[in-house]
Amino acid sequence: AREETRDRELVLSEDPTDYSEGQCARILDTIASGNAASGGMQLVARGCGLVGTLRLLKSHYLILITERRLLGRVCGHAVYGIGA
């Protein structure tokens, strides 16, 4: 995803590519090595999904799903419940 702030609005665009776990790891390694001189990158949280963003004052915050539980299946698709 690409984001930028224009006139105090957050503008996002989605990458249509489906990446494998290995491809994601390589992309993150590339980003980490590119930022090594300024302190690098470290894992802050692991998530199962993204609900959206919340804007408070001048900052944008991601609302991240960190836990899920399998409730069942509908037509072969997993249905998960999330907790607060």
mmCIF file of N, CA and C in Angstrom:
data_model
loop_
_atom_site.group_PDB
_atom_site.id
_atom_site.type_symbol
_atom_site.label_atom_id
_atom_site.label_comp_id
_atom_site.label_asym_id
_atom_site.label_seq_id
_atom_site.Cartn_x
_atom_site.Cartn_y
_atom_site.Cartn_z
ATOM 1 N N ALA A 1 0.841 -1.178 0.000
ATOM 2 C CA ALA A 1 0.000 0.000 0.000
ATOM 3 C C ALA A 1 0.883 1.236 0.000
ATOM 4 N N ARG A 2 0.408 2.249 -0.625
ATOM 5 C CA ARG A 2 1.119 3.514 -0.691
ATOM 6 C C ARG A 2 0.238 4.552 -0.045
ATOM 7 N N GLU A 3 0.853 5.427 0.747
ATOM 8 C CA GLU A 3 0.052 6.460 1.375
ATOM 9 C C GLU A 3 0.766 7.794 1.286
ATOM 10 N N GLU A 4 0.013 8.840 1.289
ATOM 11 C CA GLU A 4 0.566 10.183 1.349
ATOM 12 C C GLU A 4 -0.496 11.081 1.959
ATOM 13 N N THR A 5 -0.060 12.183 2.481
ATOM 14 C CA THR A 5 -1.001 13.127 3.067
ATOM 15 C C THR A 5 -1.083 14.346 2.158
ATOM 16 N N ARG A 6 -2.268 14.659 1.750
ATOM 17 C CA ARG A 6 -2.511 15.802 0.892
ATOM 18 C C ARG A 6 -3.629 16.626 1.507
ATOM 19 N N ASP A 7 -3.365 17.867 1.791
ATOM 20 C CA ASP A 7 -4.383 18.745 2.376
ATOM 21 C C ASP A 7 -5.051 18.103 3.585
ATOM 22 N N ARG A 8 -4.227 17.513 4.459
ATOM 23 C CA ARG A 8 -4.673 16.899 5.712
ATOM 24 C C ARG A 8 -5.559 15.673 5.510
ATOM 25 N N GLU A 9 -5.585 15.096 4.309
ATOM 26 C CA GLU A 9 -6.334 13.870 4.051
ATOM 27 C C GLU A 9 -5.354 12.749 3.763
ATOM 28 N N LEU A 10 -5.647 11.565 4.238
ATOM 29 C CA LEU A 10 -4.808 10.406 3.982
ATOM 30 C C LEU A 10 -5.261 9.766 2.677
ATOM 31 N N VAL A 11 -4.335 9.631 1.737
ATOM 32 C CA VAL A 11 -4.636 9.040 0.438
ATOM 33 C C VAL A 11 -3.916 7.706 0.359
ATOM 34 N N LEU A 12 -4.667 6.615 0.164
ATOM 35 C CA LEU A 12 -4.099 5.266 0.128
ATOM 36 C C LEU A 12 -4.333 4.633 -1.234
ATOM 37 N N SER A 13 -3.414 3.764 -1.622
ATOM 38 C CA SER A 13 -3.636 2.948 -2.808
ATOM 39 C C SER A 13 -3.191 1.526 -2.487
ATOM 40 N N GLU A 14 -3.870 0.552 -3.033
ATOM 41 C CA GLU A 14 -3.616 -0.850 -2.721
ATOM 42 C C GLU A 14 -2.833 -1.507 -3.849
ATOM 43 N N ASP A 15 -1.853 -2.315 -3.476
ATOM 44 C CA ASP A 15 -1.094 -3.110 -4.433
ATOM 45 C C ASP A 15 -1.936 -4.347 -4.761
ATOM 46 N N PRO A 16 -2.291 -4.562 -6.015
ATOM 47 C CA PRO A 16 -3.174 -5.689 -6.357
ATOM 48 C C PRO A 16 -2.480 -7.058 -6.326
ATOM 49 N N THR A 17 -1.172 -7.102 -6.078
ATOM 50 C CA THR A 17 -0.411 -8.348 -6.115
ATOM 51 C C THR A 17 -0.625 -9.170 -4.845
ATOM 52 N N ASP A 18 -0.781 -10.476 -4.996
ATOM 53 C CA ASP A 18 -0.804 -11.396 -3.855
ATOM 54 C C ASP A 18 0.615 -11.889 -3.646
ATOM 55 N N TYR A 19 1.177 -11.618 -2.464
ATOM 56 C CA TYR A 19 2.542 -12.015 -2.152
ATOM 57 C C TYR A 19 2.557 -13.262 -1.280
ATOM 58 N N SER A 20 3.527 -14.137 -1.523
ATOM 59 C CA SER A 20 3.712 -15.310 -0.662
ATOM 60 C C SER A 20 4.404 -14.851 0.620
ATOM 61 N N GLU A 21 4.447 -15.726 1.605
ATOM 62 C CA GLU A 21 5.116 -15.398 2.865
ATOM 63 C C GLU A 21 6.606 -15.111 2.634
ATOM 64 N N GLY A 22 7.230 -15.878 1.753
ATOM 65 C CA GLY A 22 8.640 -15.671 1.428
ATOM 66 C C GLY A 22 8.884 -14.332 0.751
ATOM 67 N N GLN A 23 7.993 -13.958 -0.177
ATOM 68 C CA GLN A 23 8.124 -12.666 -0.846
ATOM 69 C C GLN A 23 7.968 -11.521 0.146
ATOM 70 N N CYS A 24 7.022 -11.646 1.072
ATOM 71 C CA CYS A 24 6.843 -10.614 2.106
ATOM 72 C C CYS A 24 8.099 -10.485 2.953
ATOM 73 N N ALA A 25 8.697 -11.607 3.318
ATOM 74 C CA ALA A 25 9.917 -11.586 4.131
ATOM 75 C C ALA A 25 11.048 -10.885 3.385
ATOM 76 N N ARG A 26 11.178 -11.151 2.074
ATOM 77 C CA ARG A 26 12.234 -10.500 1.283
ATOM 78 C C ARG A 26 11.997 -8.995 1.168
ATOM 79 N N ILE A 27 10.747 -8.581 0.990
ATOM 80 C CA ILE A 27 10.430 -7.158 0.906
ATOM 81 C C ILE A 27 10.758 -6.466 2.226
ATOM 82 N N LEU A 28 10.375 -7.084 3.338
ATOM 83 C CA LEU A 28 10.671 -6.498 4.649
ATOM 84 C C LEU A 28 12.170 -6.436 4.908
ATOM 85 N N ASP A 29 12.925 -7.459 4.478
ATOM 86 C CA ASP A 29 14.383 -7.434 4.623
ATOM 87 C C ASP A 29 14.990 -6.284 3.817
ATOM 88 N N THR A 30 14.469 -6.063 2.608
ATOM 89 C CA THR A 30 14.961 -4.975 1.765
ATOM 90 C C THR A 30 14.688 -3.622 2.417
ATOM 91 N N ILE A 31 13.492 -3.443 2.959
ATOM 92 C CA ILE A 31 13.151 -2.193 3.640
ATOM 93 C C ILE A 31 14.041 -2.002 4.863
ATOM 94 N N ALA A 32 14.241 -3.064 5.639
ATOM 95 C CA ALA A 32 15.065 -2.979 6.848
ATOM 96 C C ALA A 32 16.507 -2.606 6.508
ATOM 97 N N SER A 33 17.079 -3.223 5.474
ATOM 98 C CA SER A 33 18.464 -2.901 5.122
ATOM 99 C C SER A 33 18.573 -1.488 4.576
ATOM 100 N N GLY A 34 17.569 -1.018 3.875
ATOM 101 C CA GLY A 34 17.573 0.351 3.359
ATOM 102 C C GLY A 34 17.473 1.394 4.456
ATOM 103 N N ASN A 35 16.913 1.022 5.597
ATOM 104 C CA ASN A 35 16.751 1.952 6.718
ATOM 105 C C ASN A 35 17.726 1.679 7.863
ATOM 106 N N ALA A 36 18.693 0.795 7.653
ATOM 107 C CA ALA A 36 19.628 0.410 8.714
ATOM 108 C C ALA A 36 20.409 1.597 9.260
ATOM 109 N N ALA A 37 20.777 2.527 8.402
ATOM 110 C CA ALA A 37 21.572 3.682 8.830
ATOM 111 C C ALA A 37 20.809 4.590 9.786
ATOM 112 N N SER A 38 19.492 4.567 9.715
ATOM 113 C CA SER A 38 18.692 5.433 10.585
ATOM 114 C C SER A 38 18.010 4.655 11.710
ATOM 115 N N GLY A 39 18.534 3.487 12.052
ATOM 116 C CA GLY A 39 17.978 2.722 13.167
ATOM 117 C C GLY A 39 17.271 1.455 12.751
ATOM 118 N N GLY A 40 17.032 1.287 11.465
ATOM 119 C CA GLY A 40 16.426 0.062 10.969
ATOM 120 C C GLY A 40 14.934 -0.046 11.237
ATOM 121 N N MET A 41 14.487 -1.263 11.362
ATOM 122 C CA MET A 41 13.066 -1.545 11.488
ATOM 123 C C MET A 41 12.893 -2.636 12.539
ATOM 124 N N GLN A 42 11.854 -2.551 13.350
ATOM 125 C CA GLN A 42 11.589 -3.615 14.311
ATOM 126 C C GLN A 42 10.091 -3.906 14.349
ATOM 127 N N LEU A 43 9.759 -5.154 14.661
ATOM 128 C CA LEU A 43 8.369 -5.586 14.740
ATOM 129 C C LEU A 43 7.687 -4.913 15.927
ATOM 130 N N VAL A 44 6.553 -4.297 15.682
ATOM 131 C CA VAL A 44 5.794 -3.622 16.735
ATOM 132 C C VAL A 44 4.592 -4.463 17.140
ATOM 133 N N ALA A 45 3.934 -5.095 16.168
ATOM 134 C CA ALA A 45 2.746 -5.903 16.457
ATOM 135 C C ALA A 45 2.531 -6.916 15.334
ATOM 136 N N ARG A 46 1.898 -8.015 15.678
ATOM 137 C CA ARG A 46 1.468 -8.999 14.684
ATOM 138 C C ARG A 46 -0.050 -8.907 14.600
ATOM 139 N N GLY A 47 -0.562 -9.015 13.394
ATOM 140 C CA GLY A 47 -2.003 -8.900 13.239
ATOM 141 C C GLY A 47 -2.582 -9.939 12.309
ATOM 142 N N CYS A 48 -3.894 -10.123 12.424
ATOM 143 C CA CYS A 48 -4.635 -11.059 11.570
ATOM 144 C C CYS A 48 -5.420 -10.306 10.505
ATOM 145 N N GLY A 49 -5.634 -9.025 10.730
ATOM 146 C CA GLY A 49 -6.410 -8.241 9.786
ATOM 147 C C GLY A 49 -6.365 -6.772 10.140
ATOM 148 N N LEU A 50 -6.824 -5.983 9.206
ATOM 149 C CA LEU A 50 -6.844 -4.535 9.370
ATOM 150 C C LEU A 50 -8.284 -4.056 9.253
ATOM 151 N N VAL A 51 -8.771 -3.361 10.284
ATOM 152 C CA VAL A 51 -10.142 -2.847 10.268
ATOM 153 C C VAL A 51 -10.187 -1.541 9.496
ATOM 154 N N GLY A 52 -9.219 -0.683 9.744
ATOM 155 C CA GLY A 52 -9.192 0.603 9.059
ATOM 156 C C GLY A 52 -8.246 1.559 9.748
ATOM 157 N N THR A 53 -8.480 2.844 9.536
ATOM 158 C CA THR A 53 -7.655 3.873 10.160
ATOM 159 C C THR A 53 -8.530 4.817 10.966
ATOM 160 N N LEU A 54 -7.912 5.456 11.927
ATOM 161 C CA LEU A 54 -8.591 6.421 12.784
ATOM 162 C C LEU A 54 -7.717 7.663 12.826
ATOM 163 N N ARG A 55 -8.306 8.814 12.627
ATOM 164 C CA ARG A 55 -7.528 10.040 12.669
ATOM 165 C C ARG A 55 -7.871 10.799 13.944
ATOM 166 N N LEU A 56 -6.855 11.043 14.756
ATOM 167 C CA LEU A 56 -6.997 11.836 15.964
ATOM 168 C C LEU A 56 -5.984 12.968 15.888
ATOM 169 N N LEU A 57 -6.461 14.187 16.040
ATOM 170 C CA LEU A 57 -5.610 15.369 15.933
ATOM 171 C C LEU A 57 -4.884 15.351 14.587
ATOM 172 N N LYS A 58 -3.563 15.268 14.583
ATOM 173 C CA LYS A 58 -2.821 15.327 13.325
ATOM 174 C C LYS A 58 -2.254 13.983 12.892
ATOM 175 N N SER A 59 -2.611 12.905 13.570
ATOM 176 C CA SER A 59 -2.018 11.598 13.266
ATOM 177 C C SER A 59 -3.078 10.595 12.838
ATOM 178 N N HIS A 60 -2.641 9.638 12.031
ATOM 179 C CA HIS A 60 -3.492 8.527 11.612
ATOM 180 C C HIS A 60 -3.040 7.271 12.355
ATOM 181 N N TYR A 61 -3.981 6.464 12.814
ATOM 182 C CA TYR A 61 -3.692 5.237 13.546
ATOM 183 C C TYR A 61 -4.360 4.069 12.838
ATOM 184 N N LEU A 62 -3.640 2.931 12.756
ATOM 185 C CA LEU A 62 -4.207 1.716 12.190
ATOM 186 C C LEU A 62 -4.982 0.982 13.268
ATOM 187 N N ILE A 63 -6.156 0.485 12.918
ATOM 188 C CA ILE A 63 -6.928 -0.356 13.820
ATOM 189 C C ILE A 63 -6.691 -1.788 13.355
ATOM 190 N N LEU A 64 -5.947 -2.531 14.165
ATOM 191 C CA LEU A 64 -5.437 -3.837 13.793
ATOM 192 C C LEU A 64 -6.140 -4.937 14.592
ATOM 193 N N ILE A 65 -6.485 -6.033 13.924
ATOM 194 C CA ILE A 65 -7.043 -7.214 14.598
ATOM 195 C C ILE A 65 -5.861 -8.085 15.004
ATOM 196 N N THR A 66 -5.705 -8.332 16.305
ATOM 197 C CA THR A 66 -4.559 -9.096 16.791
ATOM 198 C C THR A 66 -4.926 -10.510 17.236
ATOM 199 N N GLU A 67 -6.203 -10.795 17.427
ATOM 200 C CA GLU A 67 -6.628 -12.139 17.825
ATOM 201 C C GLU A 67 -7.893 -12.525 17.074
ATOM 202 N N ARG A 68 -7.996 -13.795 16.755
ATOM 203 C CA ARG A 68 -9.199 -14.297 16.089
ATOM 204 C C ARG A 68 -9.463 -15.718 16.545
ATOM 205 N N ARG A 69 -10.710 -16.160 16.373
ATOM 206 C CA ARG A 69 -11.045 -17.547 16.678
ATOM 207 C C ARG A 69 -11.997 -18.043 15.584
ATOM 208 N N LEU A 70 -11.762 -19.254 15.155
ATOM 209 C CA LEU A 70 -12.571 -19.844 14.088
ATOM 210 C C LEU A 70 -13.956 -20.161 14.638
ATOM 211 N N LEU A 71 -14.992 -19.601 14.022
ATOM 212 C CA LEU A 71 -16.370 -19.850 14.441
ATOM 213 C C LEU A 71 -17.007 -20.967 13.635
ATOM 214 N N GLY A 72 -16.593 -21.089 12.373
ATOM 215 C CA GLY A 72 -17.174 -22.114 11.512
ATOM 216 C C GLY A 72 -16.824 -21.846 10.067
ATOM 217 N N ARG A 73 -17.578 -22.492 9.194
ATOM 218 C CA ARG A 73 -17.338 -22.324 7.756
ATOM 219 C C ARG A 73 -18.665 -22.098 7.050
ATOM 220 N N VAL A 74 -18.614 -21.264 6.037
ATOM 221 C CA VAL A 74 -19.777 -21.010 5.179
ATOM 222 C C VAL A 74 -19.329 -21.254 3.751
ATOM 223 N N CYS A 75 -19.918 -22.234 3.098
ATOM 224 C CA CYS A 75 -19.558 -22.598 1.722
ATOM 225 C C CYS A 75 -18.060 -22.818 1.566
ATOM 226 N N GLY A 76 -17.433 -23.419 2.572
ATOM 227 C CA GLY A 76 -16.014 -23.713 2.511
ATOM 228 C C GLY A 76 -15.100 -22.581 2.954
ATOM 229 N N HIS A 77 -15.651 -21.412 3.257
ATOM 230 C CA HIS A 77 -14.848 -20.262 3.690
ATOM 231 C C HIS A 77 -14.880 -20.134 5.216
ATOM 232 N N ALA A 78 -13.701 -19.918 5.782
ATOM 233 C CA ALA A 78 -13.602 -19.780 7.234
ATOM 234 C C ALA A 78 -14.264 -18.484 7.695
ATOM 235 N N VAL A 79 -14.986 -18.559 8.811
ATOM 236 C CA VAL A 79 -15.597 -17.387 9.436
ATOM 237 C C VAL A 79 -14.980 -17.247 10.817
ATOM 238 N N TYR A 80 -14.385 -16.083 11.067
ATOM 239 C CA TYR A 80 -13.688 -15.841 12.331
ATOM 240 C C TYR A 80 -14.435 -14.834 13.172
ATOM 241 N N GLY A 81 -14.269 -14.969 14.474
ATOM 242 C CA GLY A 81 -14.763 -13.980 15.433
ATOM 243 C C GLY A 81 -13.561 -13.264 16.013
ATOM 244 N N ILE A 82 -13.752 -12.004 16.351
ATOM 245 C CA ILE A 82 -12.664 -11.239 16.962
ATOM 246 C C ILE A 82 -13.139 -10.721 18.311
ATOM 247 N N GLY A 83 -12.199 -10.489 19.211
ATOM 248 C CA GLY A 83 -12.547 -9.988 20.542
ATOM 249 C C GLY A 83 -11.976 -8.610 20.753
ATOM 250 N N ALA A 84 -12.453 -7.977 21.804
ATOM 251 C CA ALA A 84 -11.956 -6.633 22.124
ATOM 252 C C ALA A 84 -10.827 -6.727 23.108
#
